[in-house]
Amino acid sequence: MSGAHPDARPFAPGPALLFVPGDRPERLPKALDRADAAILDLEDAVAGHAKTVAREAMIAADPDPDRVIVRVNGPETPDFAHDLAALAETRVRTVMVAKAEDPASLAPLEGYDVVALCETARGVVNAEHLAALAQVVALMWGAEDLVASLGGTSSRFADGTYRDVARLARSRVLLAAGAFGKRAIDAVHVDIGDLDGLALEAQDAAASGFVASACIHPGQVETIRAAYAPTPEQLRWARGVLAQAEEGAFRFEGRMIDEPILRHARSLVARAGK
């Protein structure tokens, strides 16, 4: 039921994934110095006339296969096959597929670890089928392309919070990933200056079960990392409850504790990395 390949490596890049334009690979070292992993973007960050140059630059840059994910153009585009041909000349083994929709379209990526980016209406409603694929290690969702695919004009209200359709898509992608034992990545917060909003969004993502948030500016990295890190009080509680764990239900600090709550505590300790 998990849909995991028996030889698949666990997908655990760290909480802050920073996009880097594919035609600017010289930015990769700085991005990797700031963030937990980099997403070298051959899709939206690169103009159509520059995509060939971007592929050549990616090959020449020889990206770190352990910390670089390459986002390729959608399978329905002519650029998809060109991106895969260029990718084959690098050591990169983790690929993010833009506008993933049809599970069959990911067949050419056998042998890669695939992050399926569900950012269209069709992609979101097919999230479960994408998550079931053995080569898919994670799902990500995208708000702006999703709303555009619906003919809408904005994914958020004036106060910066998501509209219901975006919240539904976010939840559906997270649930689909979890149902098949895969990881989920939260969408970018496009308002670069809104660090308070980013912090609240990333805190919610971590508490809900996302393992990472993507970002588009180095200035967003530390806010995301801080949001995913448990607070000292959360960590104190988690360690305390695990130290007193008993079989069945028991009481700790006035709260009834059973196995689901113990799993929450284990997750907090795991996120702390110690």
XYZ file of C-alpha atoms in Angstrom:
274
model
C 0.000 0.000 0.000
C 2.926 2.362 0.662
C 3.900 2.586 -3.004
C 7.543 2.907 -1.972
C 10.312 1.377 -4.041
C 12.232 -1.199 -1.950
C 15.539 0.547 -2.712
C 14.249 4.104 -2.277
C 16.250 6.424 -0.044
C 14.331 8.331 2.603
C 13.532 11.839 1.394
C 14.679 14.118 4.199
C 16.349 17.219 2.735
C 15.679 19.506 5.710
C 12.931 22.079 6.202
C 14.025 24.936 3.910
C 14.268 24.294 0.151
C 15.451 27.287 -1.863
C 14.626 27.742 -5.556
C 17.510 28.796 -7.825
C 16.953 29.865 -11.468
C 18.249 27.194 -13.816
C 20.125 29.717 -15.934
C 21.957 31.019 -12.847
C 23.644 27.859 -11.489
C 26.498 29.984 -10.143
C 24.061 30.818 -7.332
C 23.937 27.184 -6.206
C 26.905 27.293 -3.788
C 25.446 30.298 -1.965
C 21.989 28.722 -1.924
C 23.376 25.503 -0.471
C 25.284 27.509 2.113
C 22.060 29.203 3.223
C 19.377 26.528 2.767
C 19.025 22.814 3.475
C 18.700 21.951 -0.216
C 18.354 23.811 -3.498
C 15.802 23.369 -6.252
C 17.448 24.222 -9.575
C 14.511 25.419 -11.622
C 14.367 24.770 -15.363
C 10.687 25.717 -15.558
C 9.072 29.014 -14.490
C 12.313 30.716 -13.460
C 13.750 30.398 -16.974
C 12.370 32.249 -20.007
C 11.532 30.098 -23.020
C 14.407 31.431 -25.115
C 16.906 30.682 -22.322
C 16.000 27.061 -21.560
C 18.651 25.519 -23.794
C 21.308 27.689 -22.182
C 19.979 26.748 -18.744
C 20.298 23.028 -19.496
C 23.869 23.483 -20.714
C 24.689 25.530 -17.616
C 23.223 22.832 -15.361
C 25.395 20.157 -16.962
C 28.492 22.327 -16.624
C 27.725 23.128 -12.980
C 27.709 19.412 -12.027
C 25.179 19.909 -9.178
C 25.595 18.097 -5.857
C 23.321 15.035 -6.163
C 22.760 14.865 -2.411
C 21.477 18.425 -1.953
C 20.146 19.570 -5.310
C 16.720 18.843 -6.766
C 16.115 19.781 -10.397
C 12.663 21.025 -11.363
C 11.910 20.032 -14.931
C 9.179 21.347 -17.189
C 5.818 19.604 -17.237
C 5.448 16.304 -19.112
C 2.954 17.882 -21.510
C 5.571 20.352 -22.785
C 8.225 19.810 -25.488
C 10.854 20.894 -22.966
C 10.250 17.835 -20.753
C 12.170 15.424 -22.991
C 14.993 17.951 -23.458
C 15.224 18.445 -19.693
C 15.468 14.684 -19.087
C 18.169 14.320 -21.729
C 20.214 17.037 -20.017
C 19.513 15.592 -16.589
C 20.943 12.246 -17.705
C 24.302 13.990 -18.173
C 24.421 15.028 -14.503
C 24.713 13.160 -11.210
C 21.386 14.520 -9.933
C 18.958 11.772 -8.934
C 16.085 13.790 -7.435
C 13.704 15.457 -9.877
C 10.742 17.720 -9.245
C 8.188 17.444 -12.043
C 6.258 20.646 -12.655
C 2.511 20.358 -13.281
C 2.457 16.624 -12.635
C -0.964 15.256 -13.555
C -0.915 11.878 -15.295
C 0.931 9.059 -13.469
C 1.799 7.449 -16.817
C 3.705 10.580 -17.846
C 6.268 9.943 -15.093
C 7.312 6.591 -16.546
C 10.433 8.110 -18.205
C 11.704 8.955 -14.717
C 12.157 5.366 -13.593
C 15.376 5.264 -11.591
C 15.005 8.809 -10.263
C 13.530 9.973 -6.960
C 10.570 12.059 -8.064
C 8.867 14.975 -6.333
C 5.501 15.333 -8.047
C 4.384 18.970 -8.037
C 0.583 19.079 -7.930
C -0.175 22.603 -9.091
C -3.146 22.242 -11.418
C -6.703 21.121 -10.751
C -6.016 17.827 -12.517
C -2.784 17.332 -10.596
C -4.474 17.855 -7.243
C -7.349 15.456 -7.962
C -4.791 12.866 -9.131
C -2.524 13.350 -6.104
C -3.314 9.901 -4.701
C -2.416 8.200 -7.989
C 0.844 10.131 -8.212
C 1.752 9.313 -4.613
C 1.186 5.613 -5.291
C 4.018 5.481 -7.860
C 7.133 3.713 -6.640
C 9.527 6.386 -7.944
C 7.627 9.230 -6.251
C 9.228 10.079 -2.909
C 7.315 13.279 -2.175
C 4.474 15.518 -3.276
C 4.482 19.291 -3.365
C 1.618 21.623 -4.165
C 1.540 25.071 -5.750
C -1.116 27.709 -5.158
C -0.664 30.193 -7.977
C -0.637 27.750 -10.902
C -3.548 25.913 -9.300
C -5.743 29.007 -9.197
C -4.675 29.936 -12.719
C -5.706 26.465 -13.918
C -9.174 27.160 -12.512
C -9.451 30.522 -14.222
C -9.056 32.369 -10.931
C -6.960 35.423 -10.181
C -5.729 35.078 -6.595
C -4.938 32.240 -4.199
C -5.164 34.479 -1.127
C -7.456 36.954 0.578
C -6.323 40.527 1.203
C -5.068 39.568 4.682
C -2.670 37.039 3.137
C -4.529 33.880 4.158
C -5.344 31.223 1.587
C -8.729 30.987 -0.086
C -10.665 27.774 0.566
C -9.736 26.165 -2.748
C -6.033 26.552 -1.983
C -6.488 25.210 1.546
C -8.354 22.207 0.169
C -5.600 21.497 -2.352
C -2.927 21.827 0.328
C -4.749 19.371 2.585
C -5.465 16.925 -0.198
C -1.826 16.773 -1.281
C -0.673 16.273 2.312
C -3.203 13.479 2.857
C -2.296 11.774 -0.413
C 1.393 11.806 0.490
C 0.713 10.471 3.966
C -1.574 7.724 2.701
C 1.280 6.227 0.687
C 4.115 6.857 3.125
C 5.571 9.701 1.085
C 6.709 13.161 2.223
C 4.942 16.452 1.562
C 6.451 19.881 0.785
C 4.523 23.095 1.368
C 4.193 25.770 -1.314
C 6.237 28.958 -1.499
C 5.146 32.126 0.275
C 5.431 34.597 -2.589
C 5.280 37.766 -0.456
C 9.002 37.910 0.293
C 8.711 40.724 2.834
C 5.928 39.056 4.840
C 8.091 37.079 7.258
C 5.387 37.062 9.935
C 2.935 35.459 7.528
C 5.607 33.017 6.387
C 6.342 32.046 9.983
C 2.692 31.302 10.732
C 2.329 29.321 7.509
C 5.479 27.280 8.132
C 4.527 26.625 11.761
C 1.190 25.289 10.559
C 2.917 23.200 7.894
C 5.228 21.587 10.422
C 2.419 20.924 12.901
C 0.246 19.441 10.139
C 2.868 17.002 8.837
C 4.779 18.687 6.014
C 8.513 17.937 6.152
C 9.663 21.075 4.336
C 8.621 24.386 2.820
C 9.941 25.729 -0.454
C 11.088 29.334 -0.654
C 12.129 31.799 -3.321
C 14.488 34.103 -1.429
C 17.434 33.409 0.917
C 15.890 35.803 3.448
C 13.060 33.326 4.005
C 15.271 30.395 5.004
C 15.831 31.142 8.687
C 12.153 31.919 9.246
C 11.238 28.500 7.856
C 13.903 26.709 9.875
C 12.775 28.403 13.075
C 9.150 27.519 12.353
C 9.921 23.828 11.871
C 12.107 23.615 14.973
C 10.168 22.675 18.132
C 10.083 25.339 20.817
C 11.963 24.603 24.045
C 8.614 24.076 25.783
C 7.418 21.632 23.113
C 10.686 19.720 23.323
C 10.572 19.631 27.135
C 7.040 18.210 26.990
C 7.904 15.657 24.300
C 10.956 14.353 26.126
C 9.074 14.261 29.404
C 6.134 12.311 28.056
C 8.388 9.842 26.239
C 10.458 9.309 29.381
C 7.292 8.317 31.258
C 5.700 6.373 28.412
C 3.667 3.380 29.494
C 1.712 0.782 27.583
C -1.864 1.850 26.982
C -3.146 5.233 28.150
C -1.624 7.212 31.013
C -1.747 10.709 32.439
C 1.014 13.294 32.014
C 0.784 16.905 33.204
C -2.974 16.654 33.416
C -3.417 15.284 29.905
C -4.400 11.766 28.900
C -1.662 10.246 26.745
C -2.020 7.326 24.362
C -0.142 6.056 21.292
C -1.170 8.836 18.848
C 0.041 11.476 21.323
C 3.293 9.559 21.813
C 3.765 9.665 18.052
C 3.300 13.449 18.161
C 6.020 13.598 20.813
C 8.379 11.420 18.770
C 7.855 13.705 15.775
C 8.774 16.764 17.834
C 11.978 15.126 19.067
C 12.822 14.003 15.521
C 12.325 17.539 14.197
C 14.709 18.824 16.845
C 17.360 16.497 15.424
C 18.609 15.493 18.841
